[in-house]
Amino acid sequence: MADMIQVTYRDALKEAMREAMKRDENVVIMGEEVGVWGGTYAVTRGLYDEFGGRRVIDTPIAEMGIIGVATGAAMGGMKPIAEIMTINFALVAMDQIINNTAKIHSMFGGTMRAPVVIRTAAGWGQLAATHSQSFEAWFAHVPGLIVVMPSTPYDAKGLLTTAMYSQNPVVFIEHSRLYGEKGQVPQGEFRVPFGVADVKRDGKDLTIVTYSRMVHVALNAANELAKENINVEIVDLRSLRPIDWETVYNSIRKTHRALVLTEDWMTYGISAEVAARIGYETFDYLDAPVERLTQLEVPLPYASNLEKLSFPDEAKVMQQVKAMLA
Amino acid sequence: MTTAVAKKVSVATSPSLEISRETALHWLEQMMLIRRFEEAAEYAYTQKKVGGFLHLYIGEESIAVGAVAAMHPDDDIFTHYRDHGWVLARGVDPKPAMAELYGKATGLVKGKGGSMHFASVKHHMWGGYAIVGGHIPLAAGMAFSHQYLKRDRIAFCVMGEGATNIGMFHEALNMAALWKLPVVFLIENNMFGMGTAVDRASAVANIYEKASAYRMPATRIDGNDIELVYTTIQEYVNRARSGEGPQMVEAMTYRFKGHSMGDPQRYRTKEEVENRRPDDPLNRWEKKLIERGWADDALIKETFTRVDKQVAEAVQFAEDSPFPDPSELYTDILVEE
Ligand SMILES: Cc1ncc(C[n+]2csc(CCOP(=O)(O)OP(=O)(O)O)c2C)c(N)n1
């Protein structure tokens, strides 16, 4: 294994992009404020100076255009990284993503490819209803896309490197509240494969299936619960399409209890699919119904107190776990 | 001053309408109120009383104040998220406005929207919208309702120059022109969309020229000249109202603060910002009033004192107001039927 260094989630992502750009002249980054500004979350900071405006391209505010152009360039043999500032703005580009990017390969009988990497940020922070949404399920719903949502700097770099080598379109969803998160990451190129979940904590009493920022909420809660002799296992899905079902099922076959924890809404959300599959595939192993903890089903209000109530937090997770074990 | 269309359009090069001293002083007070309101908001943000995004309008106040004065009070305004100035210019009480920034139950929209979503329907202020370009078709749609229902109202749509690069802008302009809708599009060109200078994002440097593709009368003006804003907007609003179809005005201005709070502003130098200071619309108007003998230093000071008191009361109101009750989470999601 290469030497490990301590880096932030933000810098881990940047390193993966830098390495890809150094390796492959066909890699370009395009998006709003990715160049001179250095990325609104500073993920691309320094890349404009290093690679120049020909390869780190500030675009107009035109999400539909950005994705369409990046997809067309990918069809033309390039390997573009298209940054959509936040996942909320991906709605403007949805037709391109779903009807073009995701379909090019299958609709034309495998004769074409569109290996574009769409990087975008989920997250919230008193940004109100249109700027605080969790849309991962919208993308994960669609055959023809790969959807990943890393929780740690290690996974962020490894998955982005895999995306940079992939021949498929990848929707790479970061989280604005994780950019400062630090962790050990190997120096140089390494890959985390798509469709492989990671057990972030071993336990025997109950499995929390989660991903992205909620992994950290689950870990904090698990550490508290351990003081009360409750041992929670945490499965970080990392990829939402494809999902590593075997790792999920194996964990539940061991613990017999499953809580699905997500930041998106419950109805038709990621937790709906995960809970349904667990219920079907591990029915004989379950000692309790599969439970779900998600964002409340409300358009996110601005007021800080209401916003805080909307999301699962450590206290809610602990309460839910205890209720399931009672 | 140029027009983008073949159709003859007379363009205001100098104020043609007489403005009374009383009006002039009212505009001064409104600009001061917006300025002080936002300075207080900025301070409250640093105290963590206000969160999320806070897009300040400092340096652009003459546009909202001059334009609102040129409209009828029941003309319908839609704007982007840089909306404080528009709401205050429309005469909305600063108390619920400040309370909205604090996320309090007494806010303009009950603390649910925050800075980017100020609105007051009774003031025909249909809100600030935070997805760039998303509100442009809404304004066209409001204009459609006016036309269909034969109302004597127009819709007024405010956006930054950055928004003219998104598809929604072009779709809305085409429909508005096709159906001759009574809508005026106002572009506040503050030179940057976040950190991207106009000519780095738009193939057409003169934004108002984009209107010509839709055969829409358009002009560009100095937005920091409040009288020019007033006279131009009045002319364009009148034309839209009299059935001549959609109109566009590009008001040139400059944003003195960062795009939102916490903008490192790597895209411009401090000198550039300082060089624009003499163009501050509030100072310009103060000077002009003194030149005309309509105001003196004492009067200006007195006006500031009045405005400061009003803003202090708004802050106090926001501080004293309760947060929304947790039950508010589930209200207003669907209309009760
Ligand atoms: C569809 C969409 N893309 C990106 C953003 C992020 N964003 C918010 S404001 C802004 C710049 C807008 O600039 P401009 O229209 O010139 O208005 P200004 O802020 O200068 O008043 C951007 C890119 C957004 N809110 N919506």
XYZ file of C-alpha atoms and ligand atoms in Angstrom:
689
model
C 0.000 0.000 0.000
C 1.200 3.475 -0.858
C 2.062 5.914 1.901
C -0.975 7.294 3.655
C -1.408 10.990 4.292
C -3.991 12.944 6.211
C -6.093 15.054 3.868
C -9.511 16.619 3.696
C -12.364 15.216 1.636
C -12.009 18.349 -0.528
C -8.300 17.807 -1.210
C -8.768 14.088 -1.764
C -11.176 14.906 -4.580
C -8.831 17.491 -6.000
C -5.948 15.016 -5.988
C -7.985 12.470 -7.928
C -8.749 15.129 -10.546
C -5.142 16.352 -10.677
C -3.811 12.883 -11.215
C -6.332 12.207 -13.969
C -5.492 15.518 -15.667
C -1.771 14.817 -15.528
C -2.267 11.317 -16.864
C -4.764 12.131 -19.596
C -4.784 15.250 -21.766
C -8.427 14.527 -22.659
C -9.600 15.274 -19.136
C -11.110 18.738 -18.732
C -13.181 20.246 -15.951
C -16.113 22.449 -16.875
C -18.578 24.171 -14.597
C -19.630 27.404 -12.944
C -16.853 29.058 -10.935
C -14.490 26.061 -11.209
C -11.636 28.180 -12.582
C -10.840 31.673 -11.347
C -12.948 31.297 -8.187
C -11.487 27.837 -7.523
C -14.846 26.161 -7.040
C -17.532 27.470 -4.704
C -16.499 24.759 -2.247
C -12.826 25.238 -3.203
C -12.540 21.699 -4.566
C -10.846 22.819 -7.782
C -8.737 25.561 -6.188
C -5.309 25.733 -7.813
C -6.206 23.596 -10.821
C -6.846 26.640 -13.026
C -3.365 27.953 -12.237
C -1.829 24.557 -12.793
C -3.635 23.484 -15.972
C -4.893 26.762 -17.417
C -8.219 27.923 -18.769
C -8.127 25.517 -21.694
C -8.622 22.600 -19.334
C -10.333 24.159 -16.315
C -13.227 25.919 -17.940
C -15.515 28.483 -16.340
C -18.907 28.151 -17.975
C -21.929 30.429 -18.174
C -24.793 29.641 -15.792
C -26.279 27.024 -18.063
C -26.568 23.598 -16.468
C -28.425 22.036 -19.358
C -25.703 23.264 -21.658
C -22.889 22.155 -19.373
C -24.126 18.570 -19.190
C -25.064 18.443 -22.849
C -21.718 19.832 -23.971
C -19.775 17.579 -21.611
C -21.722 14.563 -22.833
C -21.156 15.481 -26.466
C -17.454 15.990 -25.805
C -17.341 12.584 -24.128
C -18.941 11.096 -27.247
C -16.165 12.830 -29.170
C -13.520 10.974 -27.197
C -12.873 13.315 -24.308
C -13.170 12.610 -20.606
C -14.926 15.667 -19.164
C -15.679 16.311 -15.543
C -18.833 18.430 -15.488
C -19.328 20.178 -12.174
C -22.849 21.156 -11.198
C -22.378 23.557 -8.295
C -25.047 21.915 -6.152
C -27.365 19.015 -6.834
C -30.340 21.372 -6.825
C -29.165 22.926 -10.079
C -28.965 19.480 -11.680
C -32.733 19.747 -12.055
C -32.162 22.299 -14.782
C -30.015 19.698 -16.567
C -32.213 16.696 -15.887
C -33.311 16.135 -19.471
C -29.713 15.967 -20.645
C -28.653 13.667 -17.838
C -31.560 11.261 -18.089
C -32.457 11.370 -21.771
C -29.003 11.766 -23.256
C -26.126 10.977 -20.917
C -27.765 7.886 -19.449
C -29.232 6.638 -22.724
C -26.548 7.139 -25.387
C -24.954 3.751 -24.880
C -28.046 1.523 -24.736
C -30.324 3.398 -27.114
C -27.778 3.175 -29.907
C -27.192 -0.494 -29.305
C -23.863 -0.103 -27.566
C -22.290 1.707 -30.516
C -21.593 4.915 -28.577
C -20.267 5.906 -25.181
C -20.635 8.984 -23.012
C -18.183 8.577 -20.144
C -18.778 11.937 -18.489
C -18.223 12.405 -14.766
C -20.874 14.665 -13.246
C -19.603 16.002 -9.930
C -22.090 17.760 -7.702
C -22.672 18.591 -4.042
C -25.566 17.651 -1.821
C -25.947 19.487 1.480
C -27.806 22.127 3.419
C -27.274 24.955 5.904
C -30.179 27.387 6.115
C -30.361 27.565 2.351
C -34.135 27.033 2.263
C -36.329 24.840 0.125
C -34.724 24.996 -3.313
C -31.097 24.802 -2.193
C -31.125 21.963 0.324
C -32.357 18.901 -1.490
C -31.234 15.287 -1.533
C -31.863 13.979 -5.029
C -29.665 10.886 -5.077
C -32.699 8.638 -5.523
C -33.689 10.518 -8.674
C -30.426 9.513 -10.336
C -30.125 6.087 -8.741
C -33.551 5.321 -10.230
C -32.168 5.426 -13.752
C -30.564 2.476 -15.559
C -27.567 3.680 -17.524
C -26.051 5.795 -14.766
C -23.560 4.941 -12.059
C -24.263 6.847 -8.851
C -21.802 7.126 -5.982
C -21.897 9.125 -2.760
C -18.709 8.849 -0.696
C -18.502 9.563 3.031
C -14.745 9.769 3.640
C -11.678 11.292 1.972
C -10.431 7.767 1.221
C -13.620 6.756 -0.551
C -13.888 10.145 -2.258
C -10.497 9.839 -3.889
C -10.766 6.143 -4.660
C -14.217 6.396 -6.200
C -13.392 9.505 -8.202
C -10.304 7.790 -9.600
C -12.466 4.834 -10.628
C -14.898 7.272 -12.230
C -12.047 8.850 -14.182
C -11.198 5.450 -15.682
C -14.806 4.446 -16.249
C -16.336 4.173 -19.703
C -19.769 4.957 -18.227
C -21.458 8.143 -17.082
C -20.996 8.611 -13.350
C -23.047 10.886 -11.119
C -20.626 11.657 -8.320
C -22.444 13.215 -5.376
C -20.339 14.951 -2.755
C -21.653 16.575 0.414
C -21.056 20.221 1.278
C -20.801 19.440 4.990
C -18.085 16.849 4.438
C -15.546 18.912 2.489
C -13.547 19.735 5.613
C -13.642 16.149 6.949
C -10.130 14.731 7.364
C -8.923 11.180 6.898
C -6.073 8.924 5.802
C -5.707 8.590 2.053
C -3.043 6.763 0.031
C -0.704 8.976 -1.976
C -0.870 8.450 -5.712
C -3.539 6.697 -7.698
C -5.732 4.048 -6.122
C -9.248 2.914 -6.818
C -12.321 2.067 -4.834
C -14.524 -0.023 -7.120
C -18.138 0.831 -7.865
C -20.738 -1.400 -6.281
C -18.699 -2.347 -3.237
C -20.011 -1.300 0.156
C -17.764 -0.824 3.157
C -18.388 -1.910 6.719
C -17.373 1.248 8.555
C -17.920 -0.285 11.984
C -18.254 -3.871 13.181
C -21.072 -4.740 15.523
C -23.388 -7.556 16.395
C -26.659 -6.067 17.640
C -28.039 -4.122 14.726
C -27.013 -2.928 11.248
C -27.327 0.646 10.116
C -27.299 0.870 6.325
C -26.379 4.354 5.219
C -24.069 6.504 3.041
C -22.528 9.963 2.699
C -22.801 12.332 5.659
C -25.154 10.074 7.582
C -22.290 7.589 7.970
C -20.720 10.065 10.376
C -23.944 10.623 12.268
C -24.281 6.831 12.562
C -20.673 6.460 13.748
C -21.100 9.109 16.429
C -24.307 7.516 17.617
C -22.713 4.056 17.596
C -19.833 5.280 19.731
C -22.287 6.585 22.294
C -24.359 3.409 22.179
C -21.230 1.333 22.737
C -20.982 2.905 26.185
C -24.297 1.233 26.906
C -23.064 -2.069 25.499
C -25.014 -1.773 22.298
C -22.870 -2.733 19.342
C -24.002 -1.345 16.039
C -22.610 -2.370 12.679
C -22.476 0.331 10.033
C -22.595 -0.480 6.343
C -21.627 2.427 4.094
C -23.143 1.761 0.672
C -20.752 4.175 -1.099
C -22.371 3.274 -4.455
C -26.107 3.763 -4.803
C -26.199 2.326 -8.305
C -25.095 -0.418 -8.383
C -25.640 -1.369 -4.723
C -23.566 -4.062 -3.070
C -26.474 -6.090 -1.730
C -24.385 -9.024 -0.506
C -22.523 -6.903 2.042
C -25.831 -5.500 3.264
C -27.486 -8.911 3.541
C -24.461 -10.529 5.173
C -24.421 -7.903 7.868
C -28.109 -8.354 8.602
C -27.793 -12.143 8.611
C -25.341 -11.519 11.444
C -27.158 -8.815 13.421
C -30.814 -9.648 12.583
C -31.869 -6.021 12.737
C -31.692 -3.266 10.134
C -32.089 0.473 10.268
C -31.795 2.397 7.001
C -30.571 5.922 7.598
C -30.676 8.571 4.852
C -30.764 12.318 4.382
C -33.335 12.164 1.577
C -37.107 11.945 1.954
C -38.639 8.620 2.903
C -41.355 8.164 0.309
C -39.856 6.590 -2.828
C -36.407 7.440 -1.462
C -33.210 5.343 -1.259
C -34.454 3.875 2.011
C -37.589 2.574 0.303
C -35.570 0.434 -2.079
C -33.057 -0.705 0.517
C -35.701 -1.613 3.100
C -37.772 -3.488 0.527
C -34.834 -5.590 -0.610
C -33.710 -6.335 2.927
C -37.225 -7.369 3.879
C -37.422 -9.746 0.945
C -33.916 -11.188 0.925
C -33.250 -11.543 4.639
C -36.818 -12.105 5.847
C -35.933 -15.292 7.702
C -33.095 -13.613 9.560
C -34.915 -10.543 10.805
C -35.864 -10.274 14.467
C -37.648 -6.954 13.948
C -39.190 -5.019 11.076
C -36.754 -2.984 9.026
C -36.895 0.608 10.241
C -36.103 3.823 8.389
C -34.873 7.171 9.595
C -34.841 9.928 6.969
C -35.354 13.619 6.451
C -38.870 14.691 7.358
C -41.143 15.009 4.351
C -41.154 18.762 4.169
C -39.700 21.330 1.786
C -36.767 22.437 3.933
C -37.600 25.677 5.780
C -35.010 28.411 6.309
C -35.561 28.902 10.062
C -32.665 27.291 11.912
C -34.819 25.550 14.503
C -37.096 23.988 11.899
C -34.180 22.951 9.743
C -32.522 21.210 12.658
C -35.673 19.240 13.362
C -35.865 18.073 9.763
C -32.813 15.833 9.661
C -31.837 12.670 11.504
C -29.193 13.400 14.135
C -27.255 11.365 16.675
C -30.001 11.569 19.305
C -32.664 10.373 16.882
C -30.472 7.494 15.722
C -29.754 6.414 19.297
C -33.404 6.570 20.198
C -34.386 4.531 17.157
C -31.715 1.895 17.761
C -32.773 1.505 21.377
C -36.408 1.208 20.411
C -35.527 -1.549 17.965
C -33.598 -3.458 20.601
C -36.126 -3.022 23.379
C -27.365 54.760 -25.425
C -28.343 52.333 -28.099
C -31.393 50.369 -29.012
C -31.259 46.835 -30.215
C -34.177 46.774 -32.565
C -35.067 48.145 -35.924
C -38.302 49.444 -34.525
C -37.837 53.006 -33.444
C -37.469 53.396 -29.748
C -36.904 56.697 -28.117
C -34.353 56.362 -25.393
C -34.046 58.552 -22.387
C -30.654 60.162 -22.324
C -31.521 62.649 -19.657
C -34.412 62.939 -17.259
C -37.400 64.221 -19.117
C -39.884 64.186 -16.298
C -39.870 66.753 -13.571
C -39.212 65.251 -10.180
C -40.367 67.180 -7.157
C -38.147 67.862 -4.186
C -40.440 65.758 -2.057
C -40.034 62.762 -4.376
C -36.308 63.302 -4.537
C -36.023 63.248 -0.747
C -38.251 60.187 -0.530
C -35.931 58.322 -2.907
C -32.971 59.389 -0.815
C -34.588 58.011 2.304
C -35.494 54.735 0.584
C -31.960 54.217 -0.682
C -30.621 54.958 2.786
C -33.062 52.507 4.323
C -31.981 49.719 1.995
C -28.324 50.520 2.639
C -28.672 50.551 6.419
C -30.967 47.541 6.465
C -28.372 45.502 4.620
C -25.496 46.752 6.746
C -27.470 45.591 9.778
C -28.176 42.273 8.080
C -24.492 41.832 7.336
C -23.636 42.496 10.954
C -26.305 40.073 12.172
C -24.808 37.479 9.840
C -21.394 37.856 11.458
C -23.150 37.363 14.808
C -24.632 34.138 13.416
C -28.167 35.456 13.843
C -28.689 35.211 10.094
C -27.559 32.143 8.171
C -27.423 30.576 4.747
C -26.874 32.883 1.809
C -27.062 36.650 2.094
C -26.754 38.485 -1.218
C -26.318 42.188 -0.620
C -27.559 44.889 -2.953
C -25.179 47.578 -1.700
C -24.281 49.857 -4.603
C -27.330 48.920 -6.682
C -30.115 50.601 -4.648
C -30.932 53.280 -7.224
C -32.290 50.647 -9.578
C -34.973 49.264 -7.265
C -35.962 52.653 -5.901
C -36.099 54.357 -9.298
C -37.898 51.476 -11.007
C -40.515 50.975 -8.310
C -41.285 54.696 -8.446
C -41.878 54.378 -12.183
C -44.426 51.578 -11.874
C -47.979 51.383 -10.646
C -48.247 49.941 -7.142
C -50.191 46.952 -8.491
C -47.673 46.050 -11.175
C -46.226 42.688 -10.255
C -42.558 42.273 -9.426
C -40.563 39.057 -9.623
C -36.896 39.081 -8.729
C -33.906 36.872 -8.141
C -32.470 36.188 -4.678
C -30.793 39.632 -4.443
C -34.171 40.870 -3.337
C -33.977 42.991 -0.157
C -33.847 46.282 -2.024
C -36.863 45.486 -4.174
C -39.010 44.524 -1.227
C -38.078 47.602 0.791
C -38.481 49.882 -2.220
C -42.001 48.514 -2.578
C -42.742 49.871 0.877
C -42.687 46.638 2.823
C -42.132 47.174 6.553
C -38.486 46.472 7.452
C -39.572 44.701 10.659
C -40.958 41.488 9.115
C -38.204 41.718 6.515
C -35.502 41.641 9.177
C -37.415 38.955 11.075
C -37.353 36.820 7.932
C -33.562 37.057 7.867
C -33.538 35.914 11.481
C -35.777 32.977 10.547
C -38.485 34.099 12.939
C -42.200 33.335 12.924
C -42.990 37.016 12.350
C -40.994 37.089 9.117
C -42.407 38.014 5.727
C -42.911 34.372 4.842
C -42.984 32.992 8.396
C -39.252 32.288 8.505
C -39.553 29.644 5.828
C -37.755 31.452 3.039
C -34.981 33.613 4.452
C -33.002 36.202 2.523
C -33.482 34.691 -0.916
C -37.259 34.418 -0.712
C -38.590 37.756 0.466
C -42.157 38.267 -0.730
C -45.276 40.272 0.057
C -48.234 39.514 -2.144
C -50.221 42.478 -0.928
C -47.413 44.676 -2.200
C -47.497 42.823 -5.542
C -44.036 41.590 -4.716
C -44.119 37.971 -5.821
C -40.842 37.022 -4.399
C -37.185 36.354 -4.736
C -36.235 33.101 -6.480
C -32.974 31.266 -5.969
C -32.621 29.060 -9.014
C -31.014 31.338 -11.564
C -33.501 32.118 -14.324
C -36.334 30.128 -12.790
C -38.534 33.135 -12.184
C -38.321 34.583 -15.684
C -41.097 32.401 -17.136
C -43.169 33.046 -14.003
C -43.163 36.765 -14.730
C -44.166 36.040 -18.317
C -46.960 33.876 -16.955
C -48.186 36.639 -14.657
C -48.182 38.934 -17.682
C -50.157 36.291 -19.569
C -52.828 36.409 -16.852
C -52.982 40.191 -17.113
C -53.416 40.027 -20.846
C -55.967 37.235 -20.703
C -57.995 38.846 -17.945
C -57.637 42.269 -19.574
C -56.098 43.798 -16.480
C -54.276 47.082 -16.658
C -51.192 45.627 -14.971
C -47.761 44.611 -16.145
C -45.258 42.103 -14.812
C -41.776 43.293 -13.987
C -38.966 40.760 -13.966
C -35.605 41.518 -12.339
C -32.507 39.437 -12.934
C -28.741 39.615 -13.054
C -26.863 39.587 -16.337
C -25.647 36.067 -15.538
C -29.207 34.810 -15.784
C -29.423 35.804 -19.433
C -27.222 32.830 -20.331
C -29.630 30.184 -19.137
C -32.253 28.509 -21.292
C -35.230 29.697 -19.279
C -34.423 33.293 -20.153
C -34.625 32.603 -23.864
C -37.742 30.466 -23.671
C -39.537 33.136 -21.668
C -38.421 35.964 -23.957
C -39.594 34.135 -27.022
C -43.018 33.380 -25.565
C -43.394 36.909 -24.221
C -42.561 38.367 -27.624
C -44.629 35.835 -29.548
C -47.712 36.610 -27.490
C -46.928 40.289 -26.909
C -47.153 39.889 -23.169
C -47.116 42.977 -20.928
C -43.820 42.283 -19.193
C -40.668 44.313 -18.672
C -37.386 42.477 -18.188
C -34.860 44.408 -16.158
C -31.277 43.228 -16.239
C -29.163 44.411 -13.319
C -25.723 44.179 -14.842
C -23.398 44.366 -11.846
C -20.485 43.113 -13.974
C -20.204 39.676 -12.386
C -22.212 36.490 -12.047
C -20.588 35.263 -8.866
C -16.933 35.530 -9.935
C -17.432 35.391 -13.677
C -17.117 38.692 -15.508
C -19.744 39.368 -18.157
C -17.487 38.819 -21.151
C -16.266 35.494 -19.808
C -19.800 34.103 -19.715
C -21.786 35.801 -22.445
C -21.015 35.696 -26.170
C -22.837 39.023 -26.369
C -21.215 41.665 -24.181
C -24.134 44.092 -24.486
C -26.787 42.096 -22.726
C -29.665 44.220 -23.999
C -28.796 43.177 -27.542
C -30.120 39.731 -26.715
C -33.599 41.229 -26.894
C -33.174 41.961 -30.580
C -33.322 38.245 -31.410
C -36.926 38.442 -30.269
C -37.597 41.848 -31.836
C -38.007 43.271 -28.372
C -37.307 46.960 -27.710
C -34.373 47.291 -25.371
C -31.898 49.777 -24.032
C -28.931 50.083 -21.712
C -28.700 52.778 -19.061
C -26.531 53.871 -16.164
C -28.371 52.149 -13.334
C -26.659 54.245 -10.680
C -28.379 57.369 -11.998
C -31.700 57.139 -10.229
C -33.479 59.734 -12.338
C -32.455 57.988 -15.513
C -33.689 54.696 -14.096
C -36.991 56.351 -13.238
C -37.579 57.964 -16.596
C -36.446 54.981 -18.650
C -38.424 52.422 -16.706
C -41.471 54.639 -16.864
C -41.229 54.800 -20.619
C -40.737 51.045 -21.013
C -43.423 50.146 -18.503
C -45.881 52.451 -20.269
C -45.129 50.795 -23.558
C -45.668 47.317 -22.157
C -48.903 48.498 -20.584
C -50.211 49.988 -23.791
C -50.039 46.671 -25.609
C -46.699 47.023 -27.375
C -45.428 43.745 -25.965
C -42.433 42.909 -23.797
C -39.595 45.362 -23.178
C -36.074 45.133 -21.817
C -33.840 47.501 -19.893
C -30.246 46.742 -18.964
C -29.140 48.811 -15.974
C -25.381 49.023 -15.540
C -24.241 48.958 -11.943
C -21.623 47.487 -9.643
C -21.824 45.153 -6.661
C -19.625 46.522 -3.869
C -19.882 43.473 -1.616
C -19.071 39.851 -2.380
C -21.594 37.719 -4.251
C -22.849 36.355 -0.938
C -21.219 36.339 2.482
C -17.835 34.604 2.574
C -16.903 35.337 -1.043
C -13.069 35.433 -1.209
C -13.348 37.757 -4.257
C -10.335 36.366 -6.078
C -11.860 37.504 -9.344
C -11.293 41.238 -8.779
C -8.846 43.535 -7.057
C -9.511 45.834 -4.121
C -8.465 48.741 -6.358
C -11.139 47.851 -8.869
C -13.780 48.038 -6.151
C -12.348 51.297 -4.775
C -12.281 52.831 -8.242
C -16.021 52.291 -8.451
C -16.774 54.012 -5.140
C -17.316 57.481 -6.618
C -20.129 55.898 -8.576
C -22.024 54.850 -5.437
C -25.648 55.702 -6.305
C -26.516 56.885 -2.824
C -23.603 59.335 -2.678
C -24.340 60.478 -6.190
C -27.914 61.267 -5.270
C -26.899 63.062 -2.083
C -24.502 65.222 -4.081
C -27.084 65.967 -6.717
C -29.636 67.044 -4.119
C -27.115 69.342 -2.493
C -26.201 70.814 -5.896
C -29.847 71.520 -6.577
C -30.203 73.135 -3.218
C -32.774 70.534 -2.188
C -30.753 69.176 0.692
C -27.825 70.076 2.889
C -25.545 68.087 5.176
C -27.853 68.591 8.117
C -30.864 67.231 6.255
C -28.899 64.226 5.045
C -27.720 63.521 8.558
C -31.228 63.869 9.881
C -32.545 61.445 7.269
C -29.874 58.902 8.146
C -30.794 59.243 11.819
C -34.437 58.523 11.027
C -33.517 55.507 8.929
C -31.086 54.209 11.539
C -33.847 54.303 14.106
C -36.164 52.410 11.798
C -33.532 49.743 11.172
C -32.697 49.483 14.873
C -36.383 48.895 15.563
C -36.488 46.241 12.867
C -33.508 44.479 14.414
C -35.088 44.667 17.854
C -38.336 43.277 16.465
C -36.459 40.391 14.857
C -34.510 39.706 18.041
C -37.638 39.705 20.184
C -39.718 37.565 17.855
C -40.174 33.847 18.508
C -38.824 31.110 16.277
C -41.522 29.285 14.326
C -43.321 26.626 16.300
C -42.132 23.104 15.384
C -45.658 22.368 14.127
C -44.921 24.888 11.354
C -42.799 22.221 9.689
C -45.926 20.597 8.346
C -47.969 23.670 7.507
C -48.266 25.274 4.065
C -47.067 22.221 2.148
C -50.339 21.822 0.317
C -53.265 24.209 0.323
C -55.851 22.967 2.805
C -58.904 21.790 0.895
C -29.565 27.228 -11.971
C -28.587 27.786 -11.003
N -27.272 27.625 -11.231
C -26.362 28.133 -10.372
C -26.756 28.829 -9.271
C -25.724 29.422 -8.317
N -25.689 30.868 -8.461
C -26.415 31.643 -7.640
S -26.305 33.234 -8.041
C -25.265 32.946 -9.317
C -24.754 34.089 -10.136
C -25.842 34.870 -10.768
O -25.348 36.028 -11.341
P -26.274 37.157 -11.931
O -27.446 36.549 -12.618
O -25.436 38.057 -12.735
O -26.870 37.911 -10.656
P -26.110 38.644 -9.463
O -25.912 37.618 -8.401
O -24.839 39.211 -9.988
O -27.051 39.713 -8.988
C -25.014 31.580 -9.415
C -24.128 30.959 -10.407
C -28.144 28.948 -9.042
N -28.623 29.565 -7.960
N -29.028 28.449 -9.922
